[in-house]
Coordinates of C-alpha atoms (C1' of nucleotides) in Angstrom, one line a residue:
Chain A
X22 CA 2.4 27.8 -56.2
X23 CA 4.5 25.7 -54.1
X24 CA 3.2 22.4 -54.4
X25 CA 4.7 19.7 -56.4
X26 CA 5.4 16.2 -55.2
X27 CA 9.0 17.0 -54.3
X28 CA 8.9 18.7 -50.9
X29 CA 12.2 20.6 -51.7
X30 CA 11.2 22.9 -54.4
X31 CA 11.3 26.4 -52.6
X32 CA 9.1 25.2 -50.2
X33 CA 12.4 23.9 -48.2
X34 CA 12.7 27.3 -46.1
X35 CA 9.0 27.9 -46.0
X36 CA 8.8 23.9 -44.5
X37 CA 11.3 24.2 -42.4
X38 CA 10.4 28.7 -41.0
X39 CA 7.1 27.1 -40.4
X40 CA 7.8 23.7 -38.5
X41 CA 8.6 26.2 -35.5
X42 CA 5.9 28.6 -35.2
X43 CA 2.7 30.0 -37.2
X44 CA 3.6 31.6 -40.6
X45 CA 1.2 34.2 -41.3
X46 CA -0.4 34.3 -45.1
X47 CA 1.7 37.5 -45.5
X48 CA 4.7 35.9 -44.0
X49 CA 4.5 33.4 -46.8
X50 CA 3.5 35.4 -49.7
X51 CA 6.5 38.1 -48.9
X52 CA 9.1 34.7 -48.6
X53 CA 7.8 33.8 -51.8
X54 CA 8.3 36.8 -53.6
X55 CA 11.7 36.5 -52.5
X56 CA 11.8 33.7 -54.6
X57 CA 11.8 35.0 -57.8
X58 CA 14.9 34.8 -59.2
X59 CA 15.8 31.6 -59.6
X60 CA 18.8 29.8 -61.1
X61 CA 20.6 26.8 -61.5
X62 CA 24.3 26.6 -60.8
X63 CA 26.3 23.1 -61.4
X64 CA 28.4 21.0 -59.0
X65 CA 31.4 22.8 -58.4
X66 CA 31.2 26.0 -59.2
X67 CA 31.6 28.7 -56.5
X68 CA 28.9 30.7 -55.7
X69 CA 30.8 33.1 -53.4
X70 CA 34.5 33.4 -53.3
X71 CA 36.5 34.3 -50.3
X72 CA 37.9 37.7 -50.7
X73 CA 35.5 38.8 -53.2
X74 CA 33.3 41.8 -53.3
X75 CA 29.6 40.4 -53.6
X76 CA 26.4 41.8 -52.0
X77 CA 23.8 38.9 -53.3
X78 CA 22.8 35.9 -50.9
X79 CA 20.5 33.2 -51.7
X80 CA 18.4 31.2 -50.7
X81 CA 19.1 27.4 -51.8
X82 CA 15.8 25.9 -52.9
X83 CA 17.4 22.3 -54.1
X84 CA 20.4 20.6 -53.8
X85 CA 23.0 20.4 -50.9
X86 CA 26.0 23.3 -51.1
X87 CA 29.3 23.6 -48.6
X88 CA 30.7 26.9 -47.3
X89 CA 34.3 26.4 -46.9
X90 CA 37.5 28.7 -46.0
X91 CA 40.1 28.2 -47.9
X92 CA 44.3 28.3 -46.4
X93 CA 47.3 28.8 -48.4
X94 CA 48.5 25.3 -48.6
X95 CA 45.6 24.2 -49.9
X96 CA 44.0 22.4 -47.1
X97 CA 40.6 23.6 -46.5
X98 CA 37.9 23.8 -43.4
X99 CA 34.4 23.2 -44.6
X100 CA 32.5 25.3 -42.1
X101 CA 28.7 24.2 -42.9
X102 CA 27.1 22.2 -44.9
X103 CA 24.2 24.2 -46.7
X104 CA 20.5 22.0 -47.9
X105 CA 17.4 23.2 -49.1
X106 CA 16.1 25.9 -46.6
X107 CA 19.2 27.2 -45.6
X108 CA 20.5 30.9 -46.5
X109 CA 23.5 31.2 -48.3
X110 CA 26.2 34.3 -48.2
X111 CA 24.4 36.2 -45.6
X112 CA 27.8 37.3 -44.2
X113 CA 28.6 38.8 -47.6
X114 CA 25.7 41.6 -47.7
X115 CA 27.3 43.0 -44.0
X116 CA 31.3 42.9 -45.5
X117 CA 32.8 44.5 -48.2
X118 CA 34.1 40.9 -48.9
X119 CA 33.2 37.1 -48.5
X120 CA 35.3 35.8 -45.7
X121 CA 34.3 32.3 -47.2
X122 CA 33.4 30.0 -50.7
X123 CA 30.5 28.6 -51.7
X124 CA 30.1 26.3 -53.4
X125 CA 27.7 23.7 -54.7
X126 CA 28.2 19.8 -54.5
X127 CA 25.2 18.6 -56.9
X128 CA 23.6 20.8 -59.0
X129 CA 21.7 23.7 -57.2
X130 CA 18.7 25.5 -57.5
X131 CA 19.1 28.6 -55.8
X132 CA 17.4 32.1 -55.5
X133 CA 19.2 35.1 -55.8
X134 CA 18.1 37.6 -53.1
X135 CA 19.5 41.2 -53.7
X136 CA 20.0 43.8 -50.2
X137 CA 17.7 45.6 -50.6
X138 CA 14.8 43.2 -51.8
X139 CA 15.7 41.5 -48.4
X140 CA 15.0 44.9 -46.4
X141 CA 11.7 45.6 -48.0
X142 CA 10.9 41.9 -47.0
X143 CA 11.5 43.1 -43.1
X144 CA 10.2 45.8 -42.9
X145 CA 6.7 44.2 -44.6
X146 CA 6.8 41.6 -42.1
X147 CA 9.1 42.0 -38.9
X148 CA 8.2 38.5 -38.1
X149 CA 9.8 37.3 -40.9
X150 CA 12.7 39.4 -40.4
X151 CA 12.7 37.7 -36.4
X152 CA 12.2 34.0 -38.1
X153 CA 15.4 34.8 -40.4
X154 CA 17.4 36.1 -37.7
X155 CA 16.5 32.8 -35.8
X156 CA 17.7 30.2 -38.7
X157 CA 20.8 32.3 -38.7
X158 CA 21.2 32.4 -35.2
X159 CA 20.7 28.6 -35.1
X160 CA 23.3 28.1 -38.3
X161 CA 25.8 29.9 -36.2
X162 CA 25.0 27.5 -32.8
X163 CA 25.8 24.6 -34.6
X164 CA 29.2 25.9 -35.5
X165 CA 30.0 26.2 -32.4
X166 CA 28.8 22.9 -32.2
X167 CA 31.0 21.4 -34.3
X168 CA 33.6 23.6 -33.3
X169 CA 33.2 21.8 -29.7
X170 CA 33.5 18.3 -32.2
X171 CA 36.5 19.5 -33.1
X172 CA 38.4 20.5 -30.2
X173 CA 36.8 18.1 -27.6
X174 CA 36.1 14.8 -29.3
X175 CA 37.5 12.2 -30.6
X176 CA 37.0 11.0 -34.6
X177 CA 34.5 8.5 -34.5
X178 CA 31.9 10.4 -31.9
X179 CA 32.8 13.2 -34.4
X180 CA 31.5 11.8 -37.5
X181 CA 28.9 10.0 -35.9
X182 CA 27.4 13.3 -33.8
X183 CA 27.8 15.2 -37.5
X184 CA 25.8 12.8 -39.1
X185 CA 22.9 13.1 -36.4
X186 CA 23.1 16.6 -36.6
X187 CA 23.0 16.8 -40.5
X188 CA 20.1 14.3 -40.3
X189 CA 17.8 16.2 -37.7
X190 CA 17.8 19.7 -40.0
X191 CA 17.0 17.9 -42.9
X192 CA 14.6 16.4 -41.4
X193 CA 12.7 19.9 -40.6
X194 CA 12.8 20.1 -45.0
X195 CA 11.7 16.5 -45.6
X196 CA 14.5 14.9 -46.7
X197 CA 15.6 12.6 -43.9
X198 CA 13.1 9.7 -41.7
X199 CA 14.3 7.9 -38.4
X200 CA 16.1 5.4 -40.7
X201 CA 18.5 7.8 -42.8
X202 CA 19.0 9.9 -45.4
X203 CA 20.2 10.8 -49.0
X204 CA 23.6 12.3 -48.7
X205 CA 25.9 13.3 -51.6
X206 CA 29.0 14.3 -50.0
X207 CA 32.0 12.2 -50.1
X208 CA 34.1 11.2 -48.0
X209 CA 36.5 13.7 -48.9
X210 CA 33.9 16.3 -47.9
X211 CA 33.7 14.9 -44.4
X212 CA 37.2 14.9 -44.2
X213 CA 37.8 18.9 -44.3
X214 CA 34.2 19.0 -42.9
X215 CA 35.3 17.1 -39.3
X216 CA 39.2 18.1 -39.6
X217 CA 40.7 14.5 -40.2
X218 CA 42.4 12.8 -43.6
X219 CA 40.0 10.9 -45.8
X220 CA 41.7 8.1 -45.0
X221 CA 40.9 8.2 -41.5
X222 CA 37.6 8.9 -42.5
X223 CA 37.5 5.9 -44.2
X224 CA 38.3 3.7 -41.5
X225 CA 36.5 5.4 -39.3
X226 CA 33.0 4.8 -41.1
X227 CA 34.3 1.1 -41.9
X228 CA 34.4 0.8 -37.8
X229 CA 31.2 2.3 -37.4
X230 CA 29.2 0.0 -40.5
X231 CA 31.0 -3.3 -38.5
X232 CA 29.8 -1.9 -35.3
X233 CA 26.2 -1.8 -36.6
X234 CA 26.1 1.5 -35.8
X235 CA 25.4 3.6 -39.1
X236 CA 26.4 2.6 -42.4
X237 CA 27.6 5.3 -45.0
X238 CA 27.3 4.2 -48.4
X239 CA 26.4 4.8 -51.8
X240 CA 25.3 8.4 -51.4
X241 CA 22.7 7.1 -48.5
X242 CA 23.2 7.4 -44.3
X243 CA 21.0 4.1 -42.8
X244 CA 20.9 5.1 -38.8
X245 CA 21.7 0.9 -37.9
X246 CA 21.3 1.8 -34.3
X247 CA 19.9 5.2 -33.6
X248 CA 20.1 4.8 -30.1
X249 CA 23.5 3.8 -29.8
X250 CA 24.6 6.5 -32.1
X251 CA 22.8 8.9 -29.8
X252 CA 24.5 7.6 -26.7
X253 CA 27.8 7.2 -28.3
X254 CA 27.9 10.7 -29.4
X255 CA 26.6 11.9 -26.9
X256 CA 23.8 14.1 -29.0
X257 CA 21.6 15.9 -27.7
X258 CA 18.0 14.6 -28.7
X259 CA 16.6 18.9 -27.7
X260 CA 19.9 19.8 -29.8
X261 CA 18.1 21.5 -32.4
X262 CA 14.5 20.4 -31.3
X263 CA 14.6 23.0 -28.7
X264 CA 16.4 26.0 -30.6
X265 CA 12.3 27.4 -31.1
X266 CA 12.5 31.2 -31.8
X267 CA 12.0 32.8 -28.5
X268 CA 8.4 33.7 -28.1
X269 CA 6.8 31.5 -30.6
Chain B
X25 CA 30.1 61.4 -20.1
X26 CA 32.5 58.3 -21.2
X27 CA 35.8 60.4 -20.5
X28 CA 38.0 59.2 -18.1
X29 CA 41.7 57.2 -18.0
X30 CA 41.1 53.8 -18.8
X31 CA 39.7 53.7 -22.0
X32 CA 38.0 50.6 -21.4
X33 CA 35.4 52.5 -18.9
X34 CA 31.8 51.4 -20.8
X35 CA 32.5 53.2 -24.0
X36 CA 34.7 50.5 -25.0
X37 CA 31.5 49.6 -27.5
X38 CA 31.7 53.0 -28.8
X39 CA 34.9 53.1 -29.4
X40 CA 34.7 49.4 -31.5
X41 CA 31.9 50.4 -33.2
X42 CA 33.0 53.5 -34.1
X43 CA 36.3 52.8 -35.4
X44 CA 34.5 51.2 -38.1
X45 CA 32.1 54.5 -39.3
X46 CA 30.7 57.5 -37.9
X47 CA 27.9 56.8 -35.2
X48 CA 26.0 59.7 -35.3
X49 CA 25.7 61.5 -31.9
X50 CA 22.2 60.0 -31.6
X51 CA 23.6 56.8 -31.9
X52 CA 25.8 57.0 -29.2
X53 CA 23.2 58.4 -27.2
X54 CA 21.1 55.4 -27.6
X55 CA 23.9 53.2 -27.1
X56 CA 24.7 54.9 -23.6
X57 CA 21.6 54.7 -23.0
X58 CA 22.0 51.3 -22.7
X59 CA 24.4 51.5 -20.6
X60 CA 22.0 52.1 -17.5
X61 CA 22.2 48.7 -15.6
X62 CA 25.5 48.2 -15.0
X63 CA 26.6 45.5 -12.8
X64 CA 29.4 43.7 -11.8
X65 CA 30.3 39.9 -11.5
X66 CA 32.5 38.1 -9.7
X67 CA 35.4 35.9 -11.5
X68 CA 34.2 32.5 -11.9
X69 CA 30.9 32.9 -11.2
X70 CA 28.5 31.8 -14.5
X71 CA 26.7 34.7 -15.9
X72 CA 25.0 32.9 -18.3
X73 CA 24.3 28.7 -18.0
X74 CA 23.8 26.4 -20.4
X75 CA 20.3 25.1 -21.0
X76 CA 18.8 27.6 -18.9
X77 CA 15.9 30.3 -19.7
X78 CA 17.3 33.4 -19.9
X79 CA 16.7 36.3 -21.8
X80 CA 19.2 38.8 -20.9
X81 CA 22.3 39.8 -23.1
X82 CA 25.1 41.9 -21.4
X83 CA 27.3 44.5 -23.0
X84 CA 31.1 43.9 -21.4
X85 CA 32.6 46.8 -20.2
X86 CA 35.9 46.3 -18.7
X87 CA 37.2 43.1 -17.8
X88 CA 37.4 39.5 -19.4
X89 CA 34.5 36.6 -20.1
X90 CA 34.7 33.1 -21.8
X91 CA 31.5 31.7 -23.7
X92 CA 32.1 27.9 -23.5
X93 CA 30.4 24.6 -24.3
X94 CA 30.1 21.9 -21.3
X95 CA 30.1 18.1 -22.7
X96 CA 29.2 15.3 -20.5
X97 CA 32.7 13.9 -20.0
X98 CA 33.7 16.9 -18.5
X99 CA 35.7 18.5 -20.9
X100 CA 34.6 21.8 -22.8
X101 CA 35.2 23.5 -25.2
X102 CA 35.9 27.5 -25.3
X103 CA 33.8 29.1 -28.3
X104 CA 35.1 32.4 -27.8
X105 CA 36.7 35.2 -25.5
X106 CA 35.1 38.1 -24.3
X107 CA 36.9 41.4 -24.3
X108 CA 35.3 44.9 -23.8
X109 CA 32.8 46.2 -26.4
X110 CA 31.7 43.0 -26.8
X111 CA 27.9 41.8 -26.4
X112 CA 27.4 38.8 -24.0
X113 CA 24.5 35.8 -24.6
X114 CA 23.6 37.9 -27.4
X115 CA 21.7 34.2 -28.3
X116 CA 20.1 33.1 -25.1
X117 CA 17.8 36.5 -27.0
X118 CA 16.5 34.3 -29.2
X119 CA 16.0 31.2 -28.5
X120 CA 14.6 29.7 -25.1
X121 CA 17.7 28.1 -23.8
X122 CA 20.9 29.3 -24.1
X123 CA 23.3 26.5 -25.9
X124 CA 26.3 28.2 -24.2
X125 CA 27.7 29.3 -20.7
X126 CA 29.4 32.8 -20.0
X127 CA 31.9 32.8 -17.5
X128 CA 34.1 36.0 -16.6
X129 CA 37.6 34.9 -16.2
X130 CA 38.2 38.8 -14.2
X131 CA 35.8 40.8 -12.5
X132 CA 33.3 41.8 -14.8
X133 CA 31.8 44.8 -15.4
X134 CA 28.9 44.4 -17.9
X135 CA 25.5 46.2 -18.4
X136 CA 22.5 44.1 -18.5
X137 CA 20.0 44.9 -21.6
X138 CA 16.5 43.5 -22.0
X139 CA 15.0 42.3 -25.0
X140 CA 12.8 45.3 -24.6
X141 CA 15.4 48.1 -24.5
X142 CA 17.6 46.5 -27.3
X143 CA 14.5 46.6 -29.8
X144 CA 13.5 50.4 -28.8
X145 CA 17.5 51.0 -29.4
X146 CA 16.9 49.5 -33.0
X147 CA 13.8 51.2 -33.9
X148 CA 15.2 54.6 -32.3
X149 CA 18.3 54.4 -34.7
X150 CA 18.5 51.9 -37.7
X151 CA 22.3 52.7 -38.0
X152 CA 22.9 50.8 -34.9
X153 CA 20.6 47.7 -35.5
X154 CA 22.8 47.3 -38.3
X155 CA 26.8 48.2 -37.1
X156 CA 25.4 45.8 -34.1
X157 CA 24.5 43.2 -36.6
X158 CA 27.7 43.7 -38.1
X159 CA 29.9 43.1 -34.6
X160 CA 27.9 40.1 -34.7
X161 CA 28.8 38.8 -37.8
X162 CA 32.5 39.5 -37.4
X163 CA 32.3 37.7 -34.0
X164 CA 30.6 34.8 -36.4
X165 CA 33.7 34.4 -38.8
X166 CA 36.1 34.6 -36.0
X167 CA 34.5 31.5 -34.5
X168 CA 34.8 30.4 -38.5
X169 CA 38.3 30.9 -38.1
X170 CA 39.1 29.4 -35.2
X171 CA 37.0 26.0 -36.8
X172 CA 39.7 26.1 -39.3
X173 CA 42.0 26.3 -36.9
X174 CA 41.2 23.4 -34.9
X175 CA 40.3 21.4 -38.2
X176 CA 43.6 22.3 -40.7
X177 CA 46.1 24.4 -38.1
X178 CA 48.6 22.5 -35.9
X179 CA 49.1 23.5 -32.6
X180 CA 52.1 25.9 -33.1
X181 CA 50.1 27.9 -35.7
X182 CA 46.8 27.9 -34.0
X183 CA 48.5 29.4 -31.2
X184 CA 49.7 32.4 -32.7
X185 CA 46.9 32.7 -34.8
X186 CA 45.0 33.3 -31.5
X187 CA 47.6 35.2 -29.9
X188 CA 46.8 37.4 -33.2
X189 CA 43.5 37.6 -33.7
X190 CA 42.8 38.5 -30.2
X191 CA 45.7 41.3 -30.3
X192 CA 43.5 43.0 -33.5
X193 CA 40.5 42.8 -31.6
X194 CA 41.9 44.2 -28.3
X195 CA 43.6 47.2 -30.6
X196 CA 40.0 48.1 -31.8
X197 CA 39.0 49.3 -27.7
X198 CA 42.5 50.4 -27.1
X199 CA 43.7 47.3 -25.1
X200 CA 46.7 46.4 -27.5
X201 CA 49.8 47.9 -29.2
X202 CA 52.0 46.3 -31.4
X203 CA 54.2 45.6 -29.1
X204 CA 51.5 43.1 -27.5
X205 CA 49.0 43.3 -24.6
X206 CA 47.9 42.2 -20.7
X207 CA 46.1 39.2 -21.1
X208 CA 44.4 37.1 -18.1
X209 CA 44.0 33.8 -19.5
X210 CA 45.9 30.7 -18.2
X211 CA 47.4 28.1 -20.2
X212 CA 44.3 25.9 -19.1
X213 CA 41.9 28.8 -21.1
X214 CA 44.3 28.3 -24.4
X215 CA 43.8 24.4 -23.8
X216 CA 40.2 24.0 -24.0
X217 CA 40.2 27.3 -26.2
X218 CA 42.5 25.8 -29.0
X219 CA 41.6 21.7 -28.1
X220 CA 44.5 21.0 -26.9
X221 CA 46.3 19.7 -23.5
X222 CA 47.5 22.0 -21.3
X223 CA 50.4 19.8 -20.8
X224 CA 50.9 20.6 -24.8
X225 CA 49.9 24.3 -24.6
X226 CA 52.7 24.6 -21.9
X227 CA 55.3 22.8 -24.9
X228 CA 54.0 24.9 -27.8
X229 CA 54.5 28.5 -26.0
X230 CA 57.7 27.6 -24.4
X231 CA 59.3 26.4 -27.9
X232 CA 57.2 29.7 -29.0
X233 CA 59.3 31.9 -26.4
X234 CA 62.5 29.9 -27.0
X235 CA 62.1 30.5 -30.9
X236 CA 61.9 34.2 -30.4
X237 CA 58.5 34.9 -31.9
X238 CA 56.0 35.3 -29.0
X239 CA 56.4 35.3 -25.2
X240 CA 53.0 34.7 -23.2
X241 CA 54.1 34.7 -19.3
X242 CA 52.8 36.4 -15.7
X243 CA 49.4 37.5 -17.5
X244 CA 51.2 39.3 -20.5
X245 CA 51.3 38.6 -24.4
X246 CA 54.5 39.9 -26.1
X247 CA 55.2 40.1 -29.7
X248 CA 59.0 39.6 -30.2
X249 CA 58.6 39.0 -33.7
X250 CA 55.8 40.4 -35.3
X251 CA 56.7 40.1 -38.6
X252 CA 57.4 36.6 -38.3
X253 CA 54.6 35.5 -36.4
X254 CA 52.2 36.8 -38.9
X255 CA 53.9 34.5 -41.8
X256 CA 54.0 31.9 -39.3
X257 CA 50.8 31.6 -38.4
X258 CA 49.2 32.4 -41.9
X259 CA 47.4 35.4 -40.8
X260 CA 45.7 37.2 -43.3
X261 CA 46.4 41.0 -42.2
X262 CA 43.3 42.3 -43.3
X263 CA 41.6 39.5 -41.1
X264 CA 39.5 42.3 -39.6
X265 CA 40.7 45.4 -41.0
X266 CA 38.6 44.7 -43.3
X267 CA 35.6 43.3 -42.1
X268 CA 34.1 46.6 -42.4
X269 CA 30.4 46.9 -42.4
X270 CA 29.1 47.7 -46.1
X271 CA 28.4 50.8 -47.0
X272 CA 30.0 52.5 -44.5
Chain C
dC2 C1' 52.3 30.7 5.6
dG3 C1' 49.6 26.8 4.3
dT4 C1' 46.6 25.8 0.4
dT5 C1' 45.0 26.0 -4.0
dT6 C1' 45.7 27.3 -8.5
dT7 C1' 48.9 27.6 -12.4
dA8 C1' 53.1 26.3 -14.7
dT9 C1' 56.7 23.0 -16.1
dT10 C1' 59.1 18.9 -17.5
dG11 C1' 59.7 13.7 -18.5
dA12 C1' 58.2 9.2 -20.2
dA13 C1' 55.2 6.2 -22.5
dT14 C1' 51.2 5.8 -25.4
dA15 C1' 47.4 6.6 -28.6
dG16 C1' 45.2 8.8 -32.4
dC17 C1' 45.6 10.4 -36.6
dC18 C1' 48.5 11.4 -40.6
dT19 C1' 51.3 10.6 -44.7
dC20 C1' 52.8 7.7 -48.2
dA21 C1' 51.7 4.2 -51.3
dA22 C1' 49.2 0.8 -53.7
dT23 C1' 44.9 -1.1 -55.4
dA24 C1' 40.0 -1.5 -56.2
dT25 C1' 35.6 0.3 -57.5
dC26 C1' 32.3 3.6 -59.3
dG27 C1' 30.5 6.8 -62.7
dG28 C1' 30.5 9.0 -66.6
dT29 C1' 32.2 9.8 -71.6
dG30 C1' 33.4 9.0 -76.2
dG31 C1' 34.2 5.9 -79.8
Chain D
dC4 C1' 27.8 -1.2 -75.7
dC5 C1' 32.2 -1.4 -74.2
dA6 C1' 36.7 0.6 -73.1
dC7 C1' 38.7 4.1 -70.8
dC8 C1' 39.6 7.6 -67.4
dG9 C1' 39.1 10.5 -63.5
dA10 C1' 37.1 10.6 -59.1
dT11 C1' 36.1 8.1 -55.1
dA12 C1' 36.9 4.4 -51.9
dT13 C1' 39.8 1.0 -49.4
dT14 C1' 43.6 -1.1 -47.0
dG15 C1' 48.6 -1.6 -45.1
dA16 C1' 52.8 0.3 -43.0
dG17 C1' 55.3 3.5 -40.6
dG18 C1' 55.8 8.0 -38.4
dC19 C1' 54.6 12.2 -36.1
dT20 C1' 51.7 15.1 -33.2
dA21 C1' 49.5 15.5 -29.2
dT22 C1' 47.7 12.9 -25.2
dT23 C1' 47.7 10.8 -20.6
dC24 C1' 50.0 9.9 -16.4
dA25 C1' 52.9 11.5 -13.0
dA26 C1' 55.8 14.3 -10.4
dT27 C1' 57.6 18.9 -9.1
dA28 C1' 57.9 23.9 -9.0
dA29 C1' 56.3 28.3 -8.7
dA30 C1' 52.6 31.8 -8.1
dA31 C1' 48.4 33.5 -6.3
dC32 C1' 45.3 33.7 -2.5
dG33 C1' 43.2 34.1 1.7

DNA sequence: CGTTTTATTGAATAGCCTCAATATCGGTGG
DNA sequence: CCACCGATATTGAGGCTATTCAATAAAACG
């Protein structure tokens, strides 16, 4: 019975599948039973490692996770930054082997979804099977997004635009309001997150906290001037707004 | 009856898809099936345009397309290229704008499927909804990789990372040898492809050529040192080799 | 052939990085 | 409860990578 005070417990992907079109009753009970599995993995421990044979994803329920590829001299790209709702490790039930880690960066509560429980789910309800295919969809557009961050713009509207982003999908779970958002990465994890030295990171959020733009600090995003961070950036207010599920 | 010289002639998706597992002779039925609209477009000429309604996807046949990402300044940012076998605006299917524009850098010739026809194809064979789900995937971690790239690569490497990855996937339809392939891209496509300058991309493959490794001139790719371009660059030789779909 | 792309090279600059040192925070054990 | 220690954050200095601006050459195209 999904219900509690804390809107993140397993409700996260059911909160955030239904903020974009009607769930039926079956929709919910099947996404649910999806849920039973559930365990607890601490802060730093992978999840999924690259290379490895594993044919489990999850789906986090609490707790914020990063997916990362690792290169050989250590340097690493964090590719996405998983919160409650998201799927984790789809990509590793269609390979042989996990082209990427997981791994959590506070403590994670997380359900284990097995291949096949995850086919029975579709074919029981193709509309859930449509809404998952969506969210997945949607993770992969906002690679691309950042991969445009990456290529085409500088630091600054970088980390700024990243911060939006990360603020409106937690939003859709509950976890972020017009004036910020709890946020437990470090700096060093927006460093191989945005491609740039954490000590250009640091600078670059000290410029942005003088300029009254956003302030990062003490695990917490405060949005100082939403506006200006939108027109600096250059975000797109529809960015994720508009990614509906065709049809809905 | 997909038979003739060039290889690339619409079973170019066949061939990808079955290098990877046996498509039984109903599946490639199907899949030629789709193959009914086939249309061609001019270089240049958008196929598919950013924010607009449009729910078509193409299957590319013979000839080359970019997907790209248009900012405000002007600049863009390439988020992958095209080759045959590959599916076009395979997203503008699901949501209600397409977040990305599609245009063919050669005359294109692609088939146009509807939403319609694709989900018939899926429920007609299974095996296909899944090795199609699969080429999406893989086309997923590429644009992983090429994040990492951009974020932890220098320009040197990311080069012939590219230069690479795009000779593995042009081997798959029979486009590529290892002695290197025709390739129409410009140095401008590399530039906003890799985030760089073309001024730079100019500098990085003439030191490239100069250093022996890898000659990219007139609209071909050479490999003059295979060996050494792969521990250059980093590149992990199973990079898709191995991406095979599970259980196949 | 002229015209427009595409490629090429030089010079100066800017953005970001590395190295290095110090400060602060958070947790842990005595 | 405090001292300690590792992780995180902060700032300065100098250097390297890649950029911009600018000019020219060479292909591609109609």
């Amino acid at each position: 019975m999904p219900n509690q005070t804390p809107v993140t417990q397993d409700s996260a992907i059911i909160r955030k599948l239904a903020s974009f079109g009607a769930l039926s009753s079956t929709d919910m009970t099947v996404l649910s039973d999806l849920h039973q599995r559930r365990r607890r993995y601490a802060s730093g421990r992978e999840m999924v490692r690259q290379g490895h044979r594993n044919r489990t994803a999850y789906i986090l329920a609490d707790g914020w996770a990063v997916s990362y590829i690792l290169l050989p001299d250590g340097s690493r790209q964090i590719v996405d930054v998983r919160i409650p709702g998201d799927f984790l490790g789809l990509g590793s039930m269609l390979f042989n082997k996990s082209s990427q880690n997981v791994e959590p960066i506070t403590t994670v509560e997380a359900s284990e979804i097995q291949e096949s429980d995850l086919l029975s789910a579709f074919a029981a309800t193709p509309n859930l099977g449509r809404a998952l295919l969506w969210a997945a969809s949607r993770d992969q557009s906002m690679v691309a997004g950042r991969l445009t961050s990456l290529g085409r713009r500088q630091a600054p509207e970088r980390m700024v635009h990243f911060l939006l982003e990360l603020g409106v999908r937690l939003r859709l779970v509950g976890l972020a309001d017009k004036t910020g958002y709890a946020c437990p990465l470090t700096q060093y994890h927006l460093a191989d997150l945005l491609g740039l030295s954490p000590v250009h990171v640091n600078r670059v959020l000290r410029d942005l906290r003088e300029a009254g733009m956003v302030t990062f600090q003490n695990g917490h995003v405060a949005f100082d001037d939403l506006p200006r961070m939108v027109a600096f950036a250059d975000f797109d207010r529809e960015y994720l707004d508009d990614k509906v599920p065709a049809q809905w």
